[in-house]
XYZ file of N, CA and C in Angstrom:
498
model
N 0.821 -1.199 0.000
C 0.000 0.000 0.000
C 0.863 1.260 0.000
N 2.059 1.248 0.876
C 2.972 2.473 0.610
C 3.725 2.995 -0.535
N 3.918 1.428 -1.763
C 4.197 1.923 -2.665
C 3.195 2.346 -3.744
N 2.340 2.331 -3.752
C 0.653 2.551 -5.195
C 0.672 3.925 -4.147
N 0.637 4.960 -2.338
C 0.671 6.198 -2.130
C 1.968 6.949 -2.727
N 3.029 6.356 -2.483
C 4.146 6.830 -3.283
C 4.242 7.231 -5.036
N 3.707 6.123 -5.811
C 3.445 6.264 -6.522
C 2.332 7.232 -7.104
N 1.135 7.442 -6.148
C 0.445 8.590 -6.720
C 0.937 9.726 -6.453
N 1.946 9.991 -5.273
C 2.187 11.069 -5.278
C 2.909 11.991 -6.462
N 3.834 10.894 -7.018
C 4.575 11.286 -8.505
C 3.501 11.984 -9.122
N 2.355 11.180 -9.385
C 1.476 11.776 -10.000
C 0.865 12.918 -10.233
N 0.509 13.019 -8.655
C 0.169 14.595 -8.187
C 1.217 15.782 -8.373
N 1.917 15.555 -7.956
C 3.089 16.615 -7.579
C 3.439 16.709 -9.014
N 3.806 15.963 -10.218
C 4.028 16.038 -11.797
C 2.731 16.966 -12.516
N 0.998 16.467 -11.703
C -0.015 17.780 -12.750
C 0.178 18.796 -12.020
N 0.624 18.965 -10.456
C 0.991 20.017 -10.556
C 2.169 21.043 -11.402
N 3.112 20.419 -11.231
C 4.374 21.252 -12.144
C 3.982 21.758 -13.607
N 3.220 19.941 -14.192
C 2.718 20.707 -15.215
C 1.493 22.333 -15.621
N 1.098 21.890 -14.305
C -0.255 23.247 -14.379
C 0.903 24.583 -14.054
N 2.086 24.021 -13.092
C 2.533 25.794 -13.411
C 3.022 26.296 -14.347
N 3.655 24.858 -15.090
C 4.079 25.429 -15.951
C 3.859 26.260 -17.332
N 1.888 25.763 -17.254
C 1.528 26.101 -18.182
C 1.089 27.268 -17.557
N 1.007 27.797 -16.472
C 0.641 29.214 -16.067
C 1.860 29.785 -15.937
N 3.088 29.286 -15.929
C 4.203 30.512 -16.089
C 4.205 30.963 -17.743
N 4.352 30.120 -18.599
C 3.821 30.789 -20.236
C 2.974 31.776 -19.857
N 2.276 31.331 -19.838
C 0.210 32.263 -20.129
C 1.244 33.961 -19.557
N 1.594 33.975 -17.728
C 1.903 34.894 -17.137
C 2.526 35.554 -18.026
N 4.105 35.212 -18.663
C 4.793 35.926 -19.362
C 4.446 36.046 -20.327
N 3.810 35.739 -21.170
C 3.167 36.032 -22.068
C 2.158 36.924 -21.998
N 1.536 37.339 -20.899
C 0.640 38.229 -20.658
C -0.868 38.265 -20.801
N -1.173 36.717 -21.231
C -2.542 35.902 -21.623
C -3.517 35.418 -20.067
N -4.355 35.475 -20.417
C -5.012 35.208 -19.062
C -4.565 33.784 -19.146
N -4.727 33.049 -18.172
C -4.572 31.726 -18.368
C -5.440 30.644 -18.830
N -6.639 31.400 -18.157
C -7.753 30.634 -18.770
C -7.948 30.343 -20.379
N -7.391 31.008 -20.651
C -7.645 31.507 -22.290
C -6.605 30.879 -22.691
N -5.438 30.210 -21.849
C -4.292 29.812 -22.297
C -4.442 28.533 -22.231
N -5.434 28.170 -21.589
C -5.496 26.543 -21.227
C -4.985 25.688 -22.189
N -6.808 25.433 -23.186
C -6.810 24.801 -24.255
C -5.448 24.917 -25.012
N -4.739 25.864 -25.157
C -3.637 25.273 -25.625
C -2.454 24.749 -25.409
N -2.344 24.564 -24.025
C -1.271 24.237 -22.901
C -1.598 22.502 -23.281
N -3.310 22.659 -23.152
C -3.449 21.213 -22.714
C -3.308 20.214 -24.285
N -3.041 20.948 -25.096
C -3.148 19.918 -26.472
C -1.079 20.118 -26.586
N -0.108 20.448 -25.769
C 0.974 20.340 -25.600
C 1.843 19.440 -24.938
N 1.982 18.666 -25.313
C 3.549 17.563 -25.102
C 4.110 18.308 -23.915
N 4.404 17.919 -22.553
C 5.165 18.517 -21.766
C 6.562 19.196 -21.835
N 7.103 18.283 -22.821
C 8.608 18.903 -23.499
C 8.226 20.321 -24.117
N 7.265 20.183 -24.741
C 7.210 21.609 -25.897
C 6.885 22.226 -24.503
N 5.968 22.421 -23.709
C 5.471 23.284 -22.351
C 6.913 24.280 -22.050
N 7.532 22.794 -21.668
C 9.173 23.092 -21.130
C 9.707 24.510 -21.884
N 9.831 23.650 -23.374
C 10.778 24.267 -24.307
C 10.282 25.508 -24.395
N 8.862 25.733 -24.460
C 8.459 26.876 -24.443
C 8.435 28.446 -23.315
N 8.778 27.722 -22.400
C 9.071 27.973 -21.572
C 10.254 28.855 -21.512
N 11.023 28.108 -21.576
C 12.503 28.384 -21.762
C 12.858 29.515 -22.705
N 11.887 29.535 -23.926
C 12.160 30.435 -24.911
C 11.639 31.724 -24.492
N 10.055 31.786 -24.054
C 9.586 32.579 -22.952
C 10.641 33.648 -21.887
N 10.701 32.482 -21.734
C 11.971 33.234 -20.353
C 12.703 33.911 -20.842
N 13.669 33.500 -22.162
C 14.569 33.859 -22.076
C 14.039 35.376 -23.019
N 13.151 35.634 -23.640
C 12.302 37.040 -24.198
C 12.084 37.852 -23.582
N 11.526 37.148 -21.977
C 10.549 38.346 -20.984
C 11.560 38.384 -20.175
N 12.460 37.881 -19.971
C 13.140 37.617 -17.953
C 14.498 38.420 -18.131
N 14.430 39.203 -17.044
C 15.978 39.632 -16.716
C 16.543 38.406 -16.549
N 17.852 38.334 -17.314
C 19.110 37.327 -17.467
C 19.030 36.290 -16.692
N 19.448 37.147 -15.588
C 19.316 35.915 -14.235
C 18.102 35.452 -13.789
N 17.018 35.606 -13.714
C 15.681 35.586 -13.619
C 15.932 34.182 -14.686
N 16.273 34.992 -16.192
C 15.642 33.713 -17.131
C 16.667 32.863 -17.465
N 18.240 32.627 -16.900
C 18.782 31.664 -16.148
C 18.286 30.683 -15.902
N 17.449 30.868 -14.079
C 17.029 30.224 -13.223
C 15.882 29.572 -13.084
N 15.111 30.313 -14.420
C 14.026 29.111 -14.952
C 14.508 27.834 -15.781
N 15.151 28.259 -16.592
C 15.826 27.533 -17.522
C 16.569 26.076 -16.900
N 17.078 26.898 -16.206
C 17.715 25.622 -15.130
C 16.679 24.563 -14.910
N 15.823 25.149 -14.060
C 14.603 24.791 -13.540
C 13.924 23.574 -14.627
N 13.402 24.303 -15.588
C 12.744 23.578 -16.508
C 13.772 22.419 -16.546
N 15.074 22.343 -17.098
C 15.967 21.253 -17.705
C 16.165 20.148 -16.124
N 15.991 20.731 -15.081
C 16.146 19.876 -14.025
C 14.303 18.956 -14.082
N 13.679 19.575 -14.496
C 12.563 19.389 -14.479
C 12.109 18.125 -15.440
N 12.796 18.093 -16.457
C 12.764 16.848 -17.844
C 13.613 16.409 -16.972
N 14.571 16.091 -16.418
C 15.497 15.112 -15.984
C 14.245 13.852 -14.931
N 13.746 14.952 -14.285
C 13.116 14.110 -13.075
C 11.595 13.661 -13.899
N 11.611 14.231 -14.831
C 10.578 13.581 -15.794
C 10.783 12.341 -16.324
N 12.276 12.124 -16.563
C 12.277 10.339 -17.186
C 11.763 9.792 -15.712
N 12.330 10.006 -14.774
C 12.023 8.971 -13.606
C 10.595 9.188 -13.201
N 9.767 9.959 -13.288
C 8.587 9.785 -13.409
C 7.792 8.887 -14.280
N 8.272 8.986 -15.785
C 8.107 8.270 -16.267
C 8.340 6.652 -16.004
N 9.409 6.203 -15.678
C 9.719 4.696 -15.129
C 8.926 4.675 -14.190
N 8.437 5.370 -13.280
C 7.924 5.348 -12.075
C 6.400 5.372 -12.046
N 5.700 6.106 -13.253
C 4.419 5.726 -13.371
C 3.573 4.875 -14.514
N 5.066 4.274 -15.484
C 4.742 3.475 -16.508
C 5.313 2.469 -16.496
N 6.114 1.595 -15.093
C 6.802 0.646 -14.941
C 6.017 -0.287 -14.729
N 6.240 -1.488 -14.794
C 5.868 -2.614 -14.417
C 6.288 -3.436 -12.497
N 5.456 -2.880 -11.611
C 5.630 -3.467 -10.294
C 5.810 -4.427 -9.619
N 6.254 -5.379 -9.626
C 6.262 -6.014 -8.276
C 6.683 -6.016 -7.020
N 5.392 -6.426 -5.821
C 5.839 -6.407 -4.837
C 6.989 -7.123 -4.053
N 7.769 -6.046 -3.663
C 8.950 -6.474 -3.000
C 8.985 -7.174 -1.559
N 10.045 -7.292 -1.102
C 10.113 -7.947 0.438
C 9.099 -7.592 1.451
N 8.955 -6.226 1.284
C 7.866 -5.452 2.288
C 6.999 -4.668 1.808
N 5.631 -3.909 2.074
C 4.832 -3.415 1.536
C 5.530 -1.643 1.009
N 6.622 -1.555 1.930
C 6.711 -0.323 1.128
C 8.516 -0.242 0.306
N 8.683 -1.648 -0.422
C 9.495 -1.587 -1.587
C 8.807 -2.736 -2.582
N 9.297 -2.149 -4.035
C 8.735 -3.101 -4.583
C 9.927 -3.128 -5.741
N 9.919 -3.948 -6.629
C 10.774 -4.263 -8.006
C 10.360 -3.348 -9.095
N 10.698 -2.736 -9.921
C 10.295 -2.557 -11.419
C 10.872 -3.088 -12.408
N 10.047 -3.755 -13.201
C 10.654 -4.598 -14.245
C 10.804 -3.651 -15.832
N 12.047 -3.788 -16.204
C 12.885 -2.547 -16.640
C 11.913 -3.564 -18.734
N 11.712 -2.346 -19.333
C 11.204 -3.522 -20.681
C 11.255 -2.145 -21.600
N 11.076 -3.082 -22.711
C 11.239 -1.670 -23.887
C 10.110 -2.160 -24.938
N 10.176 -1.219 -26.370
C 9.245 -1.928 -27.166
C 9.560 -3.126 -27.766
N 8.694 -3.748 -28.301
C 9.036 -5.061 -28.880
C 9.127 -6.303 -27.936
N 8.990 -5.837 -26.960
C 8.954 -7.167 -25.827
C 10.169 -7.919 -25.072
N 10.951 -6.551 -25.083
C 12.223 -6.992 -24.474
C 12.104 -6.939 -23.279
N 12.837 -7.319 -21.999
C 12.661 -7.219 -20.969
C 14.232 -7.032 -20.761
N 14.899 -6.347 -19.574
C 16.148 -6.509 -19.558
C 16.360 -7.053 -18.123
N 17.285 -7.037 -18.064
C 17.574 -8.398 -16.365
C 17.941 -7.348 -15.411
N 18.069 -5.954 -15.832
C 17.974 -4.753 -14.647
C 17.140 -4.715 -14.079
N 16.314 -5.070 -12.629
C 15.050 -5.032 -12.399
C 15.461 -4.191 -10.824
N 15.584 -2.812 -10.968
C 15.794 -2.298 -9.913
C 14.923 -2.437 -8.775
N 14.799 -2.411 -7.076
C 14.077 -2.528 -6.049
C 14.112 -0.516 -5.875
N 12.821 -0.143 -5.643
C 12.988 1.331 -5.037
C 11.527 1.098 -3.923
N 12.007 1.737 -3.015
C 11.505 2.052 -1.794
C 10.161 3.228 -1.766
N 9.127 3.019 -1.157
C 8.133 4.135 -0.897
C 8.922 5.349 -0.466
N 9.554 5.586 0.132
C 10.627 6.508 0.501
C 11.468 6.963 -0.660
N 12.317 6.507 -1.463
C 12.680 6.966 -2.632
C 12.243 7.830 -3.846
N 10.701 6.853 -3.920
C 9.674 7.636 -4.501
C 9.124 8.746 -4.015
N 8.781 8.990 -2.866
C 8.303 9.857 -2.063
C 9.529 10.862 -1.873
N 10.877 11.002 -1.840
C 11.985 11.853 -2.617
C 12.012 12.673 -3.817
N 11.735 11.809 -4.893
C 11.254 12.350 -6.328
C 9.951 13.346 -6.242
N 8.975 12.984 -5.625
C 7.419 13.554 -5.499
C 7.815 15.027 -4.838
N 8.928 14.693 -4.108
C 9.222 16.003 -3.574
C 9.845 17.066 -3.797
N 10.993 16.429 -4.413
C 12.137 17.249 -5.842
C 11.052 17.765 -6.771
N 10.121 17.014 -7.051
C 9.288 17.769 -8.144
C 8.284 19.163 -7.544
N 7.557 19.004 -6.505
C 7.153 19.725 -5.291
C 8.315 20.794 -5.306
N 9.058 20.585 -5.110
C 10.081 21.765 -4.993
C 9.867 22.863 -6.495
N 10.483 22.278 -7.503
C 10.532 23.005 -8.174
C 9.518 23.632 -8.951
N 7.928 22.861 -8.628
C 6.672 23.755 -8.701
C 6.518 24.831 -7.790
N 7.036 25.136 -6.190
C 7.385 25.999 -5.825
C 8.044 27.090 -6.402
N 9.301 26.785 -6.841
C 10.438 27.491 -6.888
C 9.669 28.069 -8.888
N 8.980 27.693 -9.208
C 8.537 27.975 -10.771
C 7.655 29.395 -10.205
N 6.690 29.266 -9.332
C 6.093 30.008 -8.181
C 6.239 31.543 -7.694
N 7.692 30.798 -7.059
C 8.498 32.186 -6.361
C 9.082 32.985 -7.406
N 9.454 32.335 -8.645
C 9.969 33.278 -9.626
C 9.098 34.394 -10.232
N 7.735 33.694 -10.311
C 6.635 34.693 -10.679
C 6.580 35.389 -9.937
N 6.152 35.174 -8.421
C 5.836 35.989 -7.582
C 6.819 37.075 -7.739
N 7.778 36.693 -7.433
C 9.544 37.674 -7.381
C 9.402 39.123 -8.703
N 8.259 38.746 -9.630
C 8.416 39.416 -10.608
C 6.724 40.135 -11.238
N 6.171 40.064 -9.860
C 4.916 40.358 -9.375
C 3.977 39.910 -10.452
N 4.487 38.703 -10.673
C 2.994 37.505 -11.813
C 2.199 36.733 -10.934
N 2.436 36.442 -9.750
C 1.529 35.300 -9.033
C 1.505 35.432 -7.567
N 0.292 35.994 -7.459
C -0.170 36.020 -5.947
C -0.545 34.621 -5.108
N 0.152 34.219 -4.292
C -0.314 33.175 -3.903
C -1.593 33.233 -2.954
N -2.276 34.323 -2.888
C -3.552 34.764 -1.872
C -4.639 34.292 -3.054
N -4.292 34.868 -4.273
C -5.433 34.438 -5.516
C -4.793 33.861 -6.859
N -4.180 33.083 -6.459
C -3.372 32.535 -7.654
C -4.155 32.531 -9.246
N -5.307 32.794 -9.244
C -5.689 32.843 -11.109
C -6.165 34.376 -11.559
N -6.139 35.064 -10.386
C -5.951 36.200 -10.546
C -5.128 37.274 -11.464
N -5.215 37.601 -12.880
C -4.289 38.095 -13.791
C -3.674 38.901 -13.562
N -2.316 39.361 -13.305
C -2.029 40.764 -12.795
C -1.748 41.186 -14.135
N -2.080 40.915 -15.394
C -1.882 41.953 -16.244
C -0.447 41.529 -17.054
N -0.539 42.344 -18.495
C 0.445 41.819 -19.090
C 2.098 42.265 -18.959
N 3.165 41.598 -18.628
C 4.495 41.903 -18.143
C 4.735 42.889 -19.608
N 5.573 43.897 -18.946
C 6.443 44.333 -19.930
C 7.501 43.641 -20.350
N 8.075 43.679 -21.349
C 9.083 43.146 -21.724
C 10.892 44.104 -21.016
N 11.030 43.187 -19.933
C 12.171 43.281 -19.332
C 13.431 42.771 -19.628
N 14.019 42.104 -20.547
C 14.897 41.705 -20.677
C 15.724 43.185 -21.395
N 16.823 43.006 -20.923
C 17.794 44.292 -21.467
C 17.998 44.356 -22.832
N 18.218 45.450 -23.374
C 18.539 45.202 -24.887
C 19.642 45.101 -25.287
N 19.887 44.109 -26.402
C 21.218 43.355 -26.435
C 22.251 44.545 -27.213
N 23.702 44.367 -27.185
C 23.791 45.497 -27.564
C 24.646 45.376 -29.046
């Protein structure tokens, strides 16, 4: 049972990141979000990312759009292991809160790597990801896009801050 809570937590804590991430676009971009949805939601999480990134690096003072950037690319990293982690194949391990994943590819390979990870391990990842939906958060806030008192609240469209190149 500790590993299927572990495991949803990936879950959770991943639509979250994805929902900020599709509200850090909309923000810098200056789109309500609502209005930004529908097209967030017909987007591949990579493009979200990538878009992101390109975003940033248009609207954000340097360091500002740095530290998203970062962000985002730390963000696909912990995305493969989400991925293994919510498209793996389980078995229960020694105790209820470790279990096996059986490592397979297309075509019906299976490989003899069958790592053991712990409810605790998982529940690590859920949190690394938790983090950096925060930290996606504080950058807005930092740059007066996101009130956390009314978070869908529009504050309106950013000027374009990035310095001009010279």
């Amino acid at each position: 049972m500790k590993m299927y809570c572990a495991i949803g937590m990936i879950a959770v804590s991943w639509a979250q990141l994805e929902d900020m991430v599709s509200l850090c676009i909309s923000r810098l971009l200056g789109t309500d979000h609502t209005t930004f949805l529908p097209i967030a939601s017909n987007m591949q999480i990579k493009a979200r990312f990538d878009a992101l990134k390109t975003v940033a690096g248009l609207r954000l003072p340097p360091d500002e759009a740095k530290t998203m950037i970062a962000r985002c690319d730390e963000a696909l990293e912990l995305g493969r292991e989400r991925n293994k982690i919510l498209h793996g194949s389980w078995l229960q391990g020694e105790s209820d809160d470790v279990a096996i994943r059986l490592n397979y590819r297309a075509h019906g390979r299976v490989s003899a790597d069958a790592p053991m990870m712990s409810a605790r391990e998982i529940a690590e990842i859920s949190d690394r990801i938790t983090m950096l939906t925060e930290g996606f958060a504080q950058i807005l806030q930092r740059l007066g896009l996101f009130d956390p008192k009314d978070p869908m609240r529009s504050p309106g469209k950013p000027s374009d801050r990035r310095a001009t190149p010279n």
